[in-house]
Amino acid sequence: MKAMIFAAGRGERMRPLTDSCPKPLLKVRGRPLIVWQILSLVRAGITEIVINHAHLGQMIEDTLGDGSRFGARLLYSPEGTALETAGGIAQARHLLGEQPFIAVSGDIWCPHFDYSELLTVLEDEDPWGKPLPEDQRDMAWLYLVKNPPFHPEGDFALNNFALANEGQPKLTFANIGVYRPQMFDGIPPGTHAKLGPLLRQYADQGRIGGDVYRGEWHNVGTIDQLEALNLPPQGNRP
């Protein structure tokens, strides 16, 4: 299975840090955010990784290189201007192939997430081993987390491992998921397109699976958050 890491965002709320450094290269505990993700993927045996970029994208390529020092093979999908999440996937389709792939944001910090859990979540057969018709197969599988303070209303409800647009309680999309590439057939490369509307469309059809991740997870969106993550552990503070 291949993976894609989203690294094209401008990171407006992280300015002035992101004026001279792409947000995914900001460091948490001595290591760039995106490198935490690369190493977690490699630990799960996922070594072919596509990275899209726009703002200061050459700096990302210069810093990460071909990925060999991480045990990975990195490929890059440059965007003149950020194409949003679904648009970024459509632009990188030729690099991702025709099998389900993992996609994750490059600015989240979840150091203990086990990506090997995602290798078999999209099934082509029912529990009895009978092939499922294509129109009954899940098109994506997403992880949800407890609603963070900046997003108290959540995104999706979860009913028996199926995402729903309606219902309570709602949880927040963790920006970690597996997708069938066919989801993006209707988006021409170079198009700006958000992922949310596409997910909601398939959730209405009952074709988005999911689960809750209860481990440590941070969407690093402000300088205060970054500084808090870089504080010494409680017991080591002076």
PDB file of C-alpha atoms in Angstrom:
ATOM      1  CA  MET A   1       0.000   0.000   0.000  1.00  0.00           C
ATOM      2  CA  LYS A   2       1.170   3.539  -0.799  1.00  0.00           C
ATOM      3  CA  ALA A   3       0.620   6.650   1.275  1.00  0.00           C
ATOM      4  CA  MET A   4       0.211  10.356   0.613  1.00  0.00           C
ATOM      5  CA  ILE A   5       1.144  13.114   3.038  1.00  0.00           C
ATOM      6  CA  PHE A   6      -0.500  16.494   2.521  1.00  0.00           C
ATOM      7  CA  ALA A   7       2.080  19.273   2.795  1.00  0.00           C
ATOM      8  CA  ALA A   8       0.782  22.028   0.508  1.00  0.00           C
ATOM      9  CA  GLY A   9      -0.966  24.280   3.035  1.00  0.00           C
ATOM     10  CA  ARG A  10       0.209  27.818   3.733  1.00  0.00           C
ATOM     11  CA  GLY A  11      -0.198  27.621   7.523  1.00  0.00           C
ATOM     12  CA  GLU A  12      -1.551  31.157   7.918  1.00  0.00           C
ATOM     13  CA  ARG A  13      -2.204  30.823  11.664  1.00  0.00           C
ATOM     14  CA  MET A  14       1.420  29.795  12.212  1.00  0.00           C
ATOM     15  CA  ARG A  15       2.859  33.008  10.773  1.00  0.00           C
ATOM     16  CA  PRO A  16       5.486  34.397  11.055  1.00  0.00           C
ATOM     17  CA  LEU A  17       7.083  30.941  11.459  1.00  0.00           C
ATOM     18  CA  THR A  18       5.616  29.735   8.166  1.00  0.00           C
ATOM     19  CA  ASP A  19       6.823  32.781   6.247  1.00  0.00           C
ATOM     20  CA  SER A  20      10.213  31.127   6.011  1.00  0.00           C
ATOM     21  CA  CYS A  21       9.475  27.468   6.804  1.00  0.00           C
ATOM     22  CA  PRO A  22       6.740  25.175   5.455  1.00  0.00           C
ATOM     23  CA  LYS A  23       4.405  24.179   8.260  1.00  0.00           C
ATOM     24  CA  PRO A  24       5.169  20.411   7.965  1.00  0.00           C
ATOM     25  CA  LEU A  25       8.862  21.159   8.582  1.00  0.00           C
ATOM     26  CA  LEU A  26       8.207  22.885  11.923  1.00  0.00           C
ATOM     27  CA  LYS A  27       9.731  20.761  14.644  1.00  0.00           C
ATOM     28  CA  VAL A  28       8.149  18.963  17.567  1.00  0.00           C
ATOM     29  CA  ARG A  29      10.660  17.549  20.032  1.00  0.00           C
ATOM     30  CA  GLY A  30      13.537  17.970  17.639  1.00  0.00           C
ATOM     31  CA  ARG A  31      11.929  16.393  14.592  1.00  0.00           C
ATOM     32  CA  PRO A  32       9.865  17.955  11.753  1.00  0.00           C
ATOM     33  CA  LEU A  33       6.158  17.146  11.932  1.00  0.00           C
ATOM     34  CA  ILE A  34       6.229  15.446   8.542  1.00  0.00           C
ATOM     35  CA  VAL A  35       9.178  13.252   9.541  1.00  0.00           C
ATOM     36  CA  TRP A  36       7.152  11.888  12.472  1.00  0.00           C
ATOM     37  CA  GLN A  37       4.571  10.756   9.896  1.00  0.00           C
ATOM     38  CA  ILE A  38       7.149   9.286   7.519  1.00  0.00           C
ATOM     39  CA  LEU A  39       8.745   7.235  10.270  1.00  0.00           C
ATOM     40  CA  SER A  40       5.377   5.981  11.532  1.00  0.00           C
ATOM     41  CA  LEU A  41       4.444   4.860   8.016  1.00  0.00           C
ATOM     42  CA  VAL A  42       7.773   3.127   7.491  1.00  0.00           C
ATOM     43  CA  ARG A  43       7.408   1.383  10.845  1.00  0.00           C
ATOM     44  CA  ALA A  44       4.191  -0.138   9.485  1.00  0.00           C
ATOM     45  CA  GLY A  45       5.928  -1.313   6.300  1.00  0.00           C
ATOM     46  CA  ILE A  46       4.558   1.509   4.145  1.00  0.00           C
ATOM     47  CA  THR A  47       7.589   2.861   2.328  1.00  0.00           C
ATOM     48  CA  GLU A  48       6.268   4.393  -0.941  1.00  0.00           C
ATOM     49  CA  ILE A  49       5.091   7.849   0.037  1.00  0.00           C
ATOM     50  CA  VAL A  50       3.828  10.716  -2.134  1.00  0.00           C
ATOM     51  CA  ILE A  51       4.109  14.257  -0.755  1.00  0.00           C
ATOM     52  CA  ASN A  52       2.319  17.199  -2.332  1.00  0.00           C
ATOM     53  CA  HIS A  53       3.576  20.721  -1.775  1.00  0.00           C
ATOM     54  CA  ALA A  54       3.060  24.327  -2.815  1.00  0.00           C
ATOM     55  CA  HIS A  55       4.247  26.999  -0.352  1.00  0.00           C
ATOM     56  CA  LEU A  56       8.056  26.757  -0.072  1.00  0.00           C
ATOM     57  CA  GLY A  57       7.765  23.313  -1.611  1.00  0.00           C
ATOM     58  CA  GLN A  58      11.371  23.120  -2.771  1.00  0.00           C
ATOM     59  CA  MET A  59      12.448  23.441   0.852  1.00  0.00           C
ATOM     60  CA  ILE A  60      10.440  20.290   1.630  1.00  0.00           C
ATOM     61  CA  GLU A  61      12.167  18.387  -1.177  1.00  0.00           C
ATOM     62  CA  ASP A  62      15.603  19.682  -0.199  1.00  0.00           C
ATOM     63  CA  THR A  63      15.069  18.701   3.453  1.00  0.00           C
ATOM     64  CA  LEU A  64      13.594  15.236   2.925  1.00  0.00           C
ATOM     65  CA  GLY A  65      15.360  14.211  -0.281  1.00  0.00           C
ATOM     66  CA  ASP A  66      14.506  10.832  -1.756  1.00  0.00           C
ATOM     67  CA  GLY A  67      13.571   9.433   1.653  1.00  0.00           C
ATOM     68  CA  SER A  68      16.282   6.784   1.716  1.00  0.00           C
ATOM     69  CA  ARG A  69      17.630   7.879   5.084  1.00  0.00           C
ATOM     70  CA  PHE A  70      14.185   7.191   6.568  1.00  0.00           C
ATOM     71  CA  GLY A  71      13.866   3.824   4.855  1.00  0.00           C
ATOM     72  CA  ALA A  72      11.285   5.267   2.455  1.00  0.00           C
ATOM     73  CA  ARG A  73      10.945   6.161  -1.214  1.00  0.00           C
ATOM     74  CA  LEU A  74       9.554   9.674  -1.449  1.00  0.00           C
ATOM     75  CA  LEU A  75       7.858  11.051  -4.559  1.00  0.00           C
ATOM     76  CA  TYR A  76       6.693  14.644  -4.888  1.00  0.00           C
ATOM     77  CA  SER A  77       3.599  16.193  -6.422  1.00  0.00           C
ATOM     78  CA  PRO A  78       4.210  19.947  -6.787  1.00  0.00           C
ATOM     79  CA  GLU A  79       1.289  22.350  -7.018  1.00  0.00           C
ATOM     80  CA  GLY A  80       1.662  25.922  -8.198  1.00  0.00           C
ATOM     81  CA  THR A  81      -0.987  26.951  -5.695  1.00  0.00           C
ATOM     82  CA  ALA A  82      -2.470  24.608  -3.125  1.00  0.00           C
ATOM     83  CA  LEU A  83      -5.278  22.584  -4.719  1.00  0.00           C
ATOM     84  CA  GLU A  84      -7.019  21.605  -1.444  1.00  0.00           C
ATOM     85  CA  THR A  85      -7.099  18.010  -0.256  1.00  0.00           C
ATOM     86  CA  ALA A  86      -9.191  16.288  -2.933  1.00  0.00           C
ATOM     87  CA  GLY A  87      -7.550  18.387  -5.639  1.00  0.00           C
ATOM     88  CA  GLY A  88      -4.135  17.394  -4.325  1.00  0.00           C
ATOM     89  CA  ILE A  89      -5.055  13.722  -4.522  1.00  0.00           C
ATOM     90  CA  ALA A  90      -6.369  14.129  -8.072  1.00  0.00           C
ATOM     91  CA  GLN A  91      -3.132  15.862  -9.071  1.00  0.00           C
ATOM     92  CA  ALA A  92      -1.099  12.972  -7.620  1.00  0.00           C
ATOM     93  CA  ARG A  93      -3.258  10.130  -8.995  1.00  0.00           C
ATOM     94  CA  HIS A  94      -0.593   9.046 -11.462  1.00  0.00           C
ATOM     95  CA  LEU A  95       1.806   8.503  -8.557  1.00  0.00           C
ATOM     96  CA  LEU A  96      -0.662   6.739  -6.266  1.00  0.00           C
ATOM     97  CA  GLY A  97      -1.782   3.964  -8.619  1.00  0.00           C
ATOM     98  CA  GLU A  98      -5.100   2.134  -8.666  1.00  0.00           C
ATOM     99  CA  GLN A  99      -5.070   0.447  -5.247  1.00  0.00           C
ATOM    100  CA  PRO A 100      -6.359   1.924  -1.972  1.00  0.00           C
ATOM    101  CA  PHE A 101      -3.885   4.294  -0.374  1.00  0.00           C
ATOM    102  CA  ILE A 102      -3.404   5.981   2.982  1.00  0.00           C
ATOM    103  CA  ALA A 103      -3.597   9.767   3.164  1.00  0.00           C
ATOM    104  CA  VAL A 104      -2.635  11.852   6.183  1.00  0.00           C
ATOM    105  CA  SER A 105      -2.004  15.502   6.918  1.00  0.00           C
ATOM    106  CA  GLY A 106       1.608  16.504   7.361  1.00  0.00           C
ATOM    107  CA  ASP A 107       0.828  18.877  10.232  1.00  0.00           C
ATOM    108  CA  ILE A 108      -0.744  16.483  12.748  1.00  0.00           C
ATOM    109  CA  TRP A 109       1.257  14.919  15.565  1.00  0.00           C
ATOM    110  CA  CYS A 110       0.221  11.420  16.646  1.00  0.00           C
ATOM    111  CA  PRO A 111       3.516   9.674  17.405  1.00  0.00           C
ATOM    112  CA  HIS A 112       2.003   6.365  18.513  1.00  0.00           C
ATOM    113  CA  PHE A 113      -0.500   5.796  15.705  1.00  0.00           C
ATOM    114  CA  ASP A 114      -0.110   2.336  14.162  1.00  0.00           C
ATOM    115  CA  TYR A 115      -0.587   2.613  10.402  1.00  0.00           C
ATOM    116  CA  SER A 116      -0.528  -1.165  10.004  1.00  0.00           C
ATOM    117  CA  GLU A 117      -4.134  -1.097  11.215  1.00  0.00           C
ATOM    118  CA  LEU A 118      -5.103   0.521   7.911  1.00  0.00           C
ATOM    119  CA  LEU A 119      -3.702  -2.133   5.598  1.00  0.00           C
ATOM    120  CA  THR A 120      -6.865  -4.255   5.508  1.00  0.00           C
ATOM    121  CA  VAL A 121      -9.746  -1.951   6.464  1.00  0.00           C
ATOM    122  CA  LEU A 122     -11.189  -1.614   2.938  1.00  0.00           C
ATOM    123  CA  GLU A 123     -12.644  -5.027   2.163  1.00  0.00           C
ATOM    124  CA  ASP A 124     -13.659  -6.338  -1.246  1.00  0.00           C
ATOM    125  CA  GLU A 125     -15.461  -9.356   0.261  1.00  0.00           C
ATOM    126  CA  ASP A 126     -18.239  -9.849   2.776  1.00  0.00           C
ATOM    127  CA  PRO A 127     -17.600 -11.716   6.091  1.00  0.00           C
ATOM    128  CA  TRP A 128     -18.292 -15.032   4.328  1.00  0.00           C
ATOM    129  CA  GLY A 129     -15.668 -14.457   1.616  1.00  0.00           C
ATOM    130  CA  LYS A 130     -18.137 -13.584  -1.136  1.00  0.00           C
ATOM    131  CA  PRO A 131     -17.067 -10.680  -3.409  1.00  0.00           C
ATOM    132  CA  LEU A 132     -18.991  -7.489  -2.722  1.00  0.00           C
ATOM    133  CA  PRO A 133     -20.521  -5.646  -5.678  1.00  0.00           C
ATOM    134  CA  GLU A 134     -18.493  -2.538  -6.402  1.00  0.00           C
ATOM    135  CA  ASP A 135     -21.385  -0.253  -5.479  1.00  0.00           C
ATOM    136  CA  GLN A 136     -21.518  -1.798  -1.996  1.00  0.00           C
ATOM    137  CA  ARG A 137     -17.844  -1.495  -1.114  1.00  0.00           C
ATOM    138  CA  ASP A 138     -16.656   1.191   1.290  1.00  0.00           C
ATOM    139  CA  MET A 139     -14.895   3.931  -0.634  1.00  0.00           C
ATOM    140  CA  ALA A 140     -12.926   5.180   2.357  1.00  0.00           C
ATOM    141  CA  TRP A 141     -12.128   4.456   5.992  1.00  0.00           C
ATOM    142  CA  LEU A 142     -11.471   7.366   8.350  1.00  0.00           C
ATOM    143  CA  TYR A 143     -10.257   7.717  11.894  1.00  0.00           C
ATOM    144  CA  LEU A 144     -12.115  10.080  14.203  1.00  0.00           C
ATOM    145  CA  VAL A 145     -10.925  11.654  17.454  1.00  0.00           C
ATOM    146  CA  LYS A 146     -12.506  13.349  20.439  1.00  0.00           C
ATOM    147  CA  ASN A 147     -13.467  16.901  19.487  1.00  0.00           C
ATOM    148  CA  PRO A 148     -10.577  19.306  20.196  1.00  0.00           C
ATOM    149  CA  PRO A 149     -11.327  22.727  21.690  1.00  0.00           C
ATOM    150  CA  PHE A 150     -11.027  24.461  18.318  1.00  0.00           C
ATOM    151  CA  HIS A 151     -13.634  22.160  16.711  1.00  0.00           C
ATOM    152  CA  PRO A 152     -16.273  21.373  19.373  1.00  0.00           C
ATOM    153  CA  GLU A 153     -19.089  20.534  16.938  1.00  0.00           C
ATOM    154  CA  GLY A 154     -17.241  17.607  15.313  1.00  0.00           C
ATOM    155  CA  ASP A 155     -17.621  16.272  11.773  1.00  0.00           C
ATOM    156  CA  PHE A 156     -19.276  12.847  11.669  1.00  0.00           C
ATOM    157  CA  ALA A 157     -21.283  10.475  13.802  1.00  0.00           C
ATOM    158  CA  LEU A 158     -20.155   6.852  13.957  1.00  0.00           C
ATOM    159  CA  ASN A 159     -22.657   3.995  13.889  1.00  0.00           C
ATOM    160  CA  ASN A 160     -21.343   0.419  13.871  1.00  0.00           C
ATOM    161  CA  PHE A 161     -18.097   1.464  12.155  1.00  0.00           C
ATOM    162  CA  ALA A 162     -19.961   3.520   9.519  1.00  0.00           C
ATOM    163  CA  LEU A 163     -19.717   7.300   9.281  1.00  0.00           C
ATOM    164  CA  ALA A 164     -22.907   9.333   9.170  1.00  0.00           C
ATOM    165  CA  ASN A 165     -23.520  12.998   8.518  1.00  0.00           C
ATOM    166  CA  GLU A 166     -26.369  13.076  11.030  1.00  0.00           C
ATOM    167  CA  GLY A 167     -26.580  11.799  14.576  1.00  0.00           C
ATOM    168  CA  GLN A 168     -24.945  12.369  17.931  1.00  0.00           C
ATOM    169  CA  PRO A 169     -22.362  12.423  19.293  1.00  0.00           C
ATOM    170  CA  LYS A 170     -20.268  13.789  16.485  1.00  0.00           C
ATOM    171  CA  LEU A 171     -16.511  13.334  16.470  1.00  0.00           C
ATOM    172  CA  THR A 172     -13.714  15.071  14.568  1.00  0.00           C
ATOM    173  CA  PHE A 173     -12.015  13.674  11.481  1.00  0.00           C
ATOM    174  CA  ALA A 174      -8.401  13.005  12.471  1.00  0.00           C
ATOM    175  CA  ASN A 175      -7.056  13.669   8.953  1.00  0.00           C
ATOM    176  CA  ILE A 176      -6.009  10.022   8.730  1.00  0.00           C
ATOM    177  CA  GLY A 177      -7.751   7.757   6.237  1.00  0.00           C
ATOM    178  CA  VAL A 178      -7.639   5.143   3.497  1.00  0.00           C
ATOM    179  CA  TYR A 179      -9.228   5.877   0.128  1.00  0.00           C
ATOM    180  CA  ARG A 180     -10.059   4.087  -3.080  1.00  0.00           C
ATOM    181  CA  PRO A 181      -8.579   6.143  -5.923  1.00  0.00           C
ATOM    182  CA  GLN A 182     -11.829   5.820  -7.874  1.00  0.00           C
ATOM    183  CA  MET A 183     -13.341   8.346  -5.437  1.00  0.00           C
ATOM    184  CA  PHE A 184     -11.445  11.043  -7.298  1.00  0.00           C
ATOM    185  CA  ASP A 185     -12.261  10.057 -10.885  1.00  0.00           C
ATOM    186  CA  GLY A 186     -14.480  13.105 -11.334  1.00  0.00           C
ATOM    187  CA  ILE A 187     -11.783  15.631 -10.406  1.00  0.00           C
ATOM    188  CA  PRO A 188      -9.459  16.614 -13.280  1.00  0.00           C
ATOM    189  CA  PRO A 189      -5.804  17.148 -12.315  1.00  0.00           C
ATOM    190  CA  GLY A 190      -5.113  20.790 -11.535  1.00  0.00           C
ATOM    191  CA  THR A 191      -8.583  21.401 -10.100  1.00  0.00           C
ATOM    192  CA  HIS A 192      -9.132  23.001  -6.694  1.00  0.00           C
ATOM    193  CA  ALA A 193     -11.398  20.623  -4.770  1.00  0.00           C
ATOM    194  CA  LYS A 194     -12.090  20.038  -1.085  1.00  0.00           C
ATOM    195  CA  LEU A 195     -12.380  16.561   0.396  1.00  0.00           C
ATOM    196  CA  GLY A 196     -15.237  17.274   2.800  1.00  0.00           C
ATOM    197  CA  PRO A 197     -18.103  17.385   0.261  1.00  0.00           C
ATOM    198  CA  LEU A 198     -16.909  14.131  -1.322  1.00  0.00           C
ATOM    199  CA  LEU A 199     -16.786  12.390   2.049  1.00  0.00           C
ATOM    200  CA  ARG A 200     -20.260  13.596   2.948  1.00  0.00           C
ATOM    201  CA  GLN A 201     -21.611  12.373  -0.387  1.00  0.00           C
ATOM    202  CA  TYR A 202     -20.345   8.840   0.226  1.00  0.00           C
ATOM    203  CA  ALA A 203     -21.296   8.945   3.910  1.00  0.00           C
ATOM    204  CA  ASP A 204     -24.892   9.568   2.819  1.00  0.00           C
ATOM    205  CA  GLN A 205     -24.617   6.370   0.760  1.00  0.00           C
ATOM    206  CA  GLY A 206     -23.305   4.433   3.781  1.00  0.00           C
ATOM    207  CA  ARG A 207     -19.973   3.853   2.070  1.00  0.00           C
ATOM    208  CA  ILE A 208     -17.498   5.446   4.489  1.00  0.00           C
ATOM    209  CA  GLY A 209     -16.244   3.212   7.298  1.00  0.00           C
ATOM    210  CA  GLY A 210     -14.410   4.383  10.356  1.00  0.00           C
ATOM    211  CA  ASP A 211     -13.252   3.979  13.907  1.00  0.00           C
ATOM    212  CA  VAL A 212     -12.165   6.116  16.855  1.00  0.00           C
ATOM    213  CA  TYR A 213      -8.505   6.759  17.651  1.00  0.00           C
ATOM    214  CA  ARG A 214      -8.004   7.307  21.369  1.00  0.00           C
ATOM    215  CA  GLY A 215      -4.246   7.858  21.450  1.00  0.00           C
ATOM    216  CA  GLU A 216      -2.328  11.115  21.575  1.00  0.00           C
ATOM    217  CA  TRP A 217      -3.291  13.319  18.627  1.00  0.00           C
ATOM    218  CA  HIS A 218      -2.725  17.005  17.948  1.00  0.00           C
ATOM    219  CA  ASN A 219      -3.645  19.106  14.938  1.00  0.00           C
ATOM    220  CA  VAL A 220      -0.858  21.659  15.242  1.00  0.00           C
ATOM    221  CA  GLY A 221      -2.539  24.855  14.120  1.00  0.00           C
ATOM    222  CA  THR A 222      -1.126  27.637  16.276  1.00  0.00           C
ATOM    223  CA  ILE A 223       2.231  28.738  17.620  1.00  0.00           C
ATOM    224  CA  ASP A 224       0.921  28.221  21.167  1.00  0.00           C
ATOM    225  CA  GLN A 225       0.158  24.569  20.358  1.00  0.00           C
ATOM    226  CA  LEU A 226       3.616  24.072  18.882  1.00  0.00           C
ATOM    227  CA  GLU A 227       5.293  25.631  21.904  1.00  0.00           C
ATOM    228  CA  ALA A 228       3.219  23.510  24.297  1.00  0.00           C
ATOM    229  CA  LEU A 229       4.257  20.302  22.532  1.00  0.00           C
ATOM    230  CA  ASN A 230       7.887  21.347  22.801  1.00  0.00           C
ATOM    231  CA  LEU A 231       7.787  21.918  26.555  1.00  0.00           C
ATOM    232  CA  PRO A 232       9.838  19.403  28.563  1.00  0.00           C
ATOM    233  CA  PRO A 233       7.826  16.578  30.150  1.00  0.00           C
ATOM    234  CA  GLN A 234       6.198  17.659  33.396  1.00  0.00           C
ATOM    235  CA  GLY A 235       8.658  15.814  35.631  1.00  0.00           C
ATOM    236  CA  ASN A 236      11.678  17.332  33.857  1.00  0.00           C
ATOM    237  CA  ARG A 237      10.676  20.970  34.074  1.00  0.00           C
ATOM    238  CA  PRO A 238      12.796  23.238  36.273  1.00  0.00           C
TER     239      PRO A 238
END
